Coordinates of C-alpha atoms and ligand atoms in Angstrom, one line a residue:
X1 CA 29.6 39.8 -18.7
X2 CA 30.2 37.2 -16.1
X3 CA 28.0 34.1 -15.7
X4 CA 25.8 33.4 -12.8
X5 CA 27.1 31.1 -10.2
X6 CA 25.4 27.5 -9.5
X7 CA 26.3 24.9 -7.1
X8 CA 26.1 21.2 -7.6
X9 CA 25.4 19.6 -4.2
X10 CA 26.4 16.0 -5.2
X11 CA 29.0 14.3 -7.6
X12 CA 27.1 13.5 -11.1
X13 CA 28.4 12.8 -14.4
X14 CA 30.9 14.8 -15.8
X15 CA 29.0 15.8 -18.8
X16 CA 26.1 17.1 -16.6
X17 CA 28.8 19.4 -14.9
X18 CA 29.9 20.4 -18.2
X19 CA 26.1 21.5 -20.1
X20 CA 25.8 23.6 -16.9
X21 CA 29.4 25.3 -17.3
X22 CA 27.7 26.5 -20.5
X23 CA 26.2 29.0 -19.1
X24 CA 27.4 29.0 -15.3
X25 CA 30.1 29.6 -13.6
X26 CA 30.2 26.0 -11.5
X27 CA 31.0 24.8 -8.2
X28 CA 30.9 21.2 -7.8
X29 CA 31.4 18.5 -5.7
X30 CA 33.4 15.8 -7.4
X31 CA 34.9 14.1 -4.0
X32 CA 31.0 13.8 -3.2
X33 CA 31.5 15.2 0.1
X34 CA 28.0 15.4 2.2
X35 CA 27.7 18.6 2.8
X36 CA 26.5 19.9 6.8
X37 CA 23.3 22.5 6.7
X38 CA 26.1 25.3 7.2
X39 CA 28.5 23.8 4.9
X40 CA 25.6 24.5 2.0
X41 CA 24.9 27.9 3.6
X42 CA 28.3 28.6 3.1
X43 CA 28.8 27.4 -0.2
X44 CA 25.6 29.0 -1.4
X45 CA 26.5 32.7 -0.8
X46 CA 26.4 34.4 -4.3
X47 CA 25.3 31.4 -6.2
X48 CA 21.9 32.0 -8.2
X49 CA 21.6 28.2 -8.8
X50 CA 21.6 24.7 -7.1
X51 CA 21.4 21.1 -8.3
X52 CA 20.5 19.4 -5.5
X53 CA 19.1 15.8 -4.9
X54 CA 16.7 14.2 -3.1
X55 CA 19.0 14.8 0.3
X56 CA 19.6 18.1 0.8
X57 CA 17.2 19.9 3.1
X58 CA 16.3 23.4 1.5
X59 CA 14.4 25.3 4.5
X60 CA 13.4 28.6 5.7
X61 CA 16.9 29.0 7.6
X62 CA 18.7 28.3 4.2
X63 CA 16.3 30.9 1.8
X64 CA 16.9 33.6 4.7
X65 CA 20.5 33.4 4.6
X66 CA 21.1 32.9 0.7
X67 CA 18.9 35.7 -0.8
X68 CA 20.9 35.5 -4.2
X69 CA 19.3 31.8 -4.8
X70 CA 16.6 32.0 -7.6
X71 CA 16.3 28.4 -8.4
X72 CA 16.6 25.2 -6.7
X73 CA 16.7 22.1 -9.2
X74 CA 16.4 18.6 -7.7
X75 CA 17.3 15.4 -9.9
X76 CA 14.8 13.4 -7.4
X77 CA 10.7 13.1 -7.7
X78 CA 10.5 13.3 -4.4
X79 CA 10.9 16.8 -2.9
X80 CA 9.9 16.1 0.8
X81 CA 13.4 17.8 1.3
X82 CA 12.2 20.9 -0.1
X83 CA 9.7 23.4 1.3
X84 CA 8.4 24.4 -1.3
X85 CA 6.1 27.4 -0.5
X86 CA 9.2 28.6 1.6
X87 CA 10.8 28.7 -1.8
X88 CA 8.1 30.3 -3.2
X89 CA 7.8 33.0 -0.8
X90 CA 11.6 33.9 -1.2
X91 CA 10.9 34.0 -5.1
X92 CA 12.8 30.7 -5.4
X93 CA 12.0 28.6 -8.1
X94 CA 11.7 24.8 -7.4
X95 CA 12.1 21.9 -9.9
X96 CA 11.5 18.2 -9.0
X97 CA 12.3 15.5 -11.8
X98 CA 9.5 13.2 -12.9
X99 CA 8.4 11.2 -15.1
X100 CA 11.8 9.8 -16.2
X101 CA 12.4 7.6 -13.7
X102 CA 8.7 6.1 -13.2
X103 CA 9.2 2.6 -15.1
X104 CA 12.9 2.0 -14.1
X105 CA 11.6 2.8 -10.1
X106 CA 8.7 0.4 -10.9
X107 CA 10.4 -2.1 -11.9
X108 CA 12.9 -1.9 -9.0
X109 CA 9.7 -2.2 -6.7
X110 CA 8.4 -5.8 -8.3
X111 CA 12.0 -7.0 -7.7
X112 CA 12.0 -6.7 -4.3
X113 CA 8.2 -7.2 -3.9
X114 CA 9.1 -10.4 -5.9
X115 CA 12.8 -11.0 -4.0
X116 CA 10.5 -10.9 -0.4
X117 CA 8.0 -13.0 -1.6
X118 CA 10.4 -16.2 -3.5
X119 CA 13.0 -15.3 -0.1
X120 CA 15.8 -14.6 -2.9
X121 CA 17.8 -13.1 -0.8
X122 CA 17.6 -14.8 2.4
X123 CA 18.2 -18.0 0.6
X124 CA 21.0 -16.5 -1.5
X125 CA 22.6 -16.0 2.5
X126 CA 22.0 -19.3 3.0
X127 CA 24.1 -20.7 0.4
X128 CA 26.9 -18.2 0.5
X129 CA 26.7 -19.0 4.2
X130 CA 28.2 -22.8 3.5
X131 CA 25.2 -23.8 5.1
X132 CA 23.6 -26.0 1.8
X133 CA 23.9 -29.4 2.3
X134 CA 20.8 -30.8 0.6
X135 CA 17.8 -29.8 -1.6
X136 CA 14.3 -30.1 0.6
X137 CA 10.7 -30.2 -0.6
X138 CA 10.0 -26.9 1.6
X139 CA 13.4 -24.9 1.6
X140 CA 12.7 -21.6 1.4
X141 CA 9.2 -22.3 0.3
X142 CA 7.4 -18.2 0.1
X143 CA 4.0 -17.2 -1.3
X144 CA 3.3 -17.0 -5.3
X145 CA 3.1 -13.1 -7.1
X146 CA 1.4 -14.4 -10.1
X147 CA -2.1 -14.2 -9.5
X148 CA -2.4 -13.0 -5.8
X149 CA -3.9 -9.5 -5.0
X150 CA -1.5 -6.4 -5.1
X151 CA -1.9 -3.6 -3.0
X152 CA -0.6 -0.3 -4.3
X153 CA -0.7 2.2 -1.3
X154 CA -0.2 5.7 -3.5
X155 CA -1.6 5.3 -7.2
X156 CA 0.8 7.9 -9.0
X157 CA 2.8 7.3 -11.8
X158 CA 5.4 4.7 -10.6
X159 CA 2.2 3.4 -8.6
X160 CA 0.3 3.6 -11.8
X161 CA 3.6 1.4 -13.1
X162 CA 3.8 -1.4 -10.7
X163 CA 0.2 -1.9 -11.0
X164 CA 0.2 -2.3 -14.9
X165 CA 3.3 -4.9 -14.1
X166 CA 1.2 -7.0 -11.7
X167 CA -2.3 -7.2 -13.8
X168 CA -0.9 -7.1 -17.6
X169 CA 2.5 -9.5 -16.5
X170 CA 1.3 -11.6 -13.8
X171 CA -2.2 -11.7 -14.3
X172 CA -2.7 -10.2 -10.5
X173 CA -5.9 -8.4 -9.0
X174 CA -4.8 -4.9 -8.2
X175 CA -6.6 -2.8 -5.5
X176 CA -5.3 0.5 -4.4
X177 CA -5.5 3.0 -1.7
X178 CA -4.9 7.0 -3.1
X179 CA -6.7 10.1 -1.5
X180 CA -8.5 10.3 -5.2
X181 CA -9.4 7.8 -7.6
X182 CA -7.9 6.9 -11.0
X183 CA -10.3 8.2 -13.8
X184 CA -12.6 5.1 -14.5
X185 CA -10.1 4.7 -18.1
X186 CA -7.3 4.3 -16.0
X187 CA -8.8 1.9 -13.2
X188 CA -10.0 -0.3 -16.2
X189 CA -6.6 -0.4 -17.9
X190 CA -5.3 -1.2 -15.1
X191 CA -8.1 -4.1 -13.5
X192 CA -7.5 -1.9 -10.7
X193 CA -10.1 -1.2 -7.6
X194 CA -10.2 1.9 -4.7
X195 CA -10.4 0.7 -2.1
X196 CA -10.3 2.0 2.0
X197 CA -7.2 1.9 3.6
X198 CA -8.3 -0.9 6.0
X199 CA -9.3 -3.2 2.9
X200 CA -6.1 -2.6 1.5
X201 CA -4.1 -3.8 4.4
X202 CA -6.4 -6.6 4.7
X203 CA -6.7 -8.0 1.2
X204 CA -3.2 -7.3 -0.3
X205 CA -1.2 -10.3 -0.6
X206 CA 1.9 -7.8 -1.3
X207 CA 1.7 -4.4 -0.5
X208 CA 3.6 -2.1 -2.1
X209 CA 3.6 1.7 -0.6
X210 CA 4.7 4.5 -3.6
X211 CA 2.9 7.2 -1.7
X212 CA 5.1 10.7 -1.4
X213 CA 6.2 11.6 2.0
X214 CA 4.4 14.6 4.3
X215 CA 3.4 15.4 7.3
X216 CA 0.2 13.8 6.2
X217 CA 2.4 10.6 5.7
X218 CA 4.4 9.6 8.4
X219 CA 3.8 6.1 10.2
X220 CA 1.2 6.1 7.6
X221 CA 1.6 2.4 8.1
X222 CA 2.9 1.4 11.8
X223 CA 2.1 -1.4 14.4
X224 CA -2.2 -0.8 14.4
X225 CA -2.0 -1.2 10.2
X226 CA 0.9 -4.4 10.5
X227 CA -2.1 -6.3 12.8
X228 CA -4.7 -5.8 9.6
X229 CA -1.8 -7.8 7.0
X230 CA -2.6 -11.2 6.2
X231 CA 0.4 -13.4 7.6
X232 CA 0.9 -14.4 4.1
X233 CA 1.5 -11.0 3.0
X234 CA 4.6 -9.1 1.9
X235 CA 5.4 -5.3 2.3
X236 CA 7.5 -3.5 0.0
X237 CA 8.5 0.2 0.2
X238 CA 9.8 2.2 -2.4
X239 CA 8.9 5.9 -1.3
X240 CA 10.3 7.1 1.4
X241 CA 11.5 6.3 5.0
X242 CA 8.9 7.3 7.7
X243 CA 5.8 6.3 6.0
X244 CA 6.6 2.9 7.7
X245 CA 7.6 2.5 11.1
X246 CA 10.7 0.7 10.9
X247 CA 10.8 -0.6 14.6
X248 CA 7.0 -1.5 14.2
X249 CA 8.0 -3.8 11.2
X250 CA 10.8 -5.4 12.0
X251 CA 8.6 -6.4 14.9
X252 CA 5.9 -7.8 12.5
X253 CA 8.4 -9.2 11.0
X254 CA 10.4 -11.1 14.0
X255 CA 6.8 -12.1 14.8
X256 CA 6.0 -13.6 11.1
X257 CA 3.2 -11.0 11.7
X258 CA 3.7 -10.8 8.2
X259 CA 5.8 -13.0 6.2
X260 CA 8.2 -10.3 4.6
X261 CA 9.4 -7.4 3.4
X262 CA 11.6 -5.5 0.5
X263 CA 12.9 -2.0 1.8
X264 CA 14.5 0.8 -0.2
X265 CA 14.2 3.6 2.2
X266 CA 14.2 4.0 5.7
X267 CA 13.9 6.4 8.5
X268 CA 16.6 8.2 9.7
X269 CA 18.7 6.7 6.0
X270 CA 21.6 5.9 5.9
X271 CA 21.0 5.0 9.2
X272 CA 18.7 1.6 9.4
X273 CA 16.7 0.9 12.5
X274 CA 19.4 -2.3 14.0
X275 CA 16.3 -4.1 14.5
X276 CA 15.5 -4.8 10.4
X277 CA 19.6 -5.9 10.2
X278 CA 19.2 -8.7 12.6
X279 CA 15.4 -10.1 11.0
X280 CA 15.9 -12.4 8.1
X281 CA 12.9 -11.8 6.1
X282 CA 13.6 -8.0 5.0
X283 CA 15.6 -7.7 1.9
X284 CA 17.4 -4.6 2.2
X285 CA 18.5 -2.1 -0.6
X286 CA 20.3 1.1 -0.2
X287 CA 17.5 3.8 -1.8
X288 CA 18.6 2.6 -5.3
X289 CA 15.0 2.0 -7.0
X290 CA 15.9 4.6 -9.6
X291 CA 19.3 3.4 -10.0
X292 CA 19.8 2.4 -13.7
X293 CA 22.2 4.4 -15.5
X294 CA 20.5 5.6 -18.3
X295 CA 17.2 6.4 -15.5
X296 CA 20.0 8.6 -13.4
X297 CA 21.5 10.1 -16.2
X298 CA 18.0 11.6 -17.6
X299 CA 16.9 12.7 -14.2
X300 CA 20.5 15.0 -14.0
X301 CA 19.9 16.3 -17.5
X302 CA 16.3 17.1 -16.6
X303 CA 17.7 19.0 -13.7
X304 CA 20.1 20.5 -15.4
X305 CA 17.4 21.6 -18.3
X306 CA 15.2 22.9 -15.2
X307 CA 18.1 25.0 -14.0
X308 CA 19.5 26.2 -17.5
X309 CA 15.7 27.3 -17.9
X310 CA 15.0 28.7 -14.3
X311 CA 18.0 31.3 -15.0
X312 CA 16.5 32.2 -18.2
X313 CA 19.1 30.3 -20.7
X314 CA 18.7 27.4 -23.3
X315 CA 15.1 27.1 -25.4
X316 CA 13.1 27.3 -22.2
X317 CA 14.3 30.2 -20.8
X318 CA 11.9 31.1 -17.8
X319 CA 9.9 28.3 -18.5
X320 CA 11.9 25.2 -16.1
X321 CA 10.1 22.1 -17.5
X322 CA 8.9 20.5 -14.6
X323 CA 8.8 23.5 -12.1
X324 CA 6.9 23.2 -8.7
X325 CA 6.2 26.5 -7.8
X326 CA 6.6 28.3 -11.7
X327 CA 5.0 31.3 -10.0
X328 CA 7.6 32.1 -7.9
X329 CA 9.4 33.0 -11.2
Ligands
LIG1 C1 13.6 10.2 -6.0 O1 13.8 10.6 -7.2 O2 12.8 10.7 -5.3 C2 14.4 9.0 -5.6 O3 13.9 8.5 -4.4 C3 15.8 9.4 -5.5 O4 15.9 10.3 -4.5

């Protein structure tokens, strides 16, 4: 009997490639080309399966011309690529990846929370710059993490994770913004306080936004929400491009609205507004908060165990671990 065909949108690791020729008969991408919309549409035809990432749009025009597909696994959290009850009404299953990759994106988020706020990386352009000539009581002098209030804009897991970092490492007071609260256990694990949006902007002394993106999110935090930041503060994002308006920022920040920034994602990536290239204070990172190896290496196993699953194979056949939509199965 023949195996089902799958597609692997992006280069992984070899060995990923290989689990899924276990069972599939396997199209992949080793060059890592980035596919067009058609290009995928193309490539799809007969396949049963993708492994996508956290890149690939998967839309209405995509389920209508590829009515083979029966599962869609993505090796990101983040499924704002995905429309999800699209999938559900074509009978597509939909898997996201979570969990794995909550402490390793956490901690990517207090580096650069902590990189913006100590100016590591604007002073590390200084020196590489031959421009060091002496050592000065106020060089690069920033604003202290250890004990100032952190702002977590989005209080799910990797939200859940910085704010343990700040209050159990560096003894900060955490408040938080999330459409609902943190069971009372949770909040008091955590030191952590709800708070309104407004508060948040006004009190956080770094602001770190870990909130998924919709709709719902976009601009979520743009010029109007910049003016409520103490001058003092840092903003770091870690979600996704377009819950911050880039041009709005690097405004703020040519201003000293606020006094800087750490960005992982951006609107419009890998494009990055000009604008945020030409302000100092904005340490820039190309969407690698998940990017330790072991971290990517379990969130393409767990896509490839949602998959395997999804098209009834391996120990959880028609049960995909971490499936969006199980009852489109
Ligand atoms: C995620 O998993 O959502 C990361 O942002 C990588 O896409």
């Amino acid at each position: 009997m023949s195996k089902p065909a799958v597609l692997v949108c992006r280069a992984v690791f070899p060995d990923i490639v290989d689990r899924l020729r276990e069972h599939f008969d396997v199209e992949d991408n080793p060059s890592d080309v980035v596919w067009t919309p058609a290009e995928l549409i193309q490539r799809l035809q007969g396949k049963a399966g993708v492994f996508i990432t956290g890149t690939q749009p998967i839309d209405t025009a995509l389920l209508d011309a590829c009515p083979q597909l029966k599962a869609v696994c993505s090796m990101a959290v983040g499924y704002n690529n995905v429309d999800v009850p699209a999938c559900t009404a074509h009978g597509v299953v939909v898997s996201n990846a979570p969990d794995v990759l909550t402490e390793t994106t956490a901690d990517f988020g207090f580096a650069l929370m902590m990189a913006a706020a100590r100016r590591i990386a604007e002073s590390e352009h200084f020196l590489r710059s031959g421009a060091w000539s002496k050592w000065s009581v106020d060089a690069f002098a920033g604003t202290d993490v250890h004990g100032a209030t952190l702002g977590v804009l989005g209080m799910g897991r990797i939200g859940q994770a910085v704010a343990r970092r700040g209050a159990l490492g560096f003894g900060m007071k955490v408040i938080y913004h999330n459409r609902s609260r943190l069971d009372a256990a949770i909040e008091a694990e955590l030191g952590a306080r709800w708070v309104d949006k407004e508060a948040l902007l006004r009190e956080s002394d770094h602001l770190v936004i870990v909130v998924p993106y919709s709709a719902a999110s976009h601009h979520l935090v743009g010029a109007a929400e910049l003016a409520l930041m103490k001058p003092t503060a840092t903003l770091t994002n870690i979600a996704r491009g377009g819950i911050v308006d880039d041009a709005a920022l690097a405004q703020a920040l040519r201003d000293k609205r606020i006094a800087a920034a750490g960005l992982d994602v951006f609107e419009g990536e890998p494009s990055v507004h000009p604008d945020l290239l030409t302000v100092p204070n904005v340490v820039l990172t190309p969407h690698i908060a998940s990017a330790s190896l072991p971290t990517r290496r379990a969130m393409a196993h767990l896509a490839v165990d949602n998959l395997i699953a999804a098209l009834g194979f391996g120990p959880h056949a028609g049960h995909p671990p971490t499936a969006l939509n199980p009852e489109a199965l």
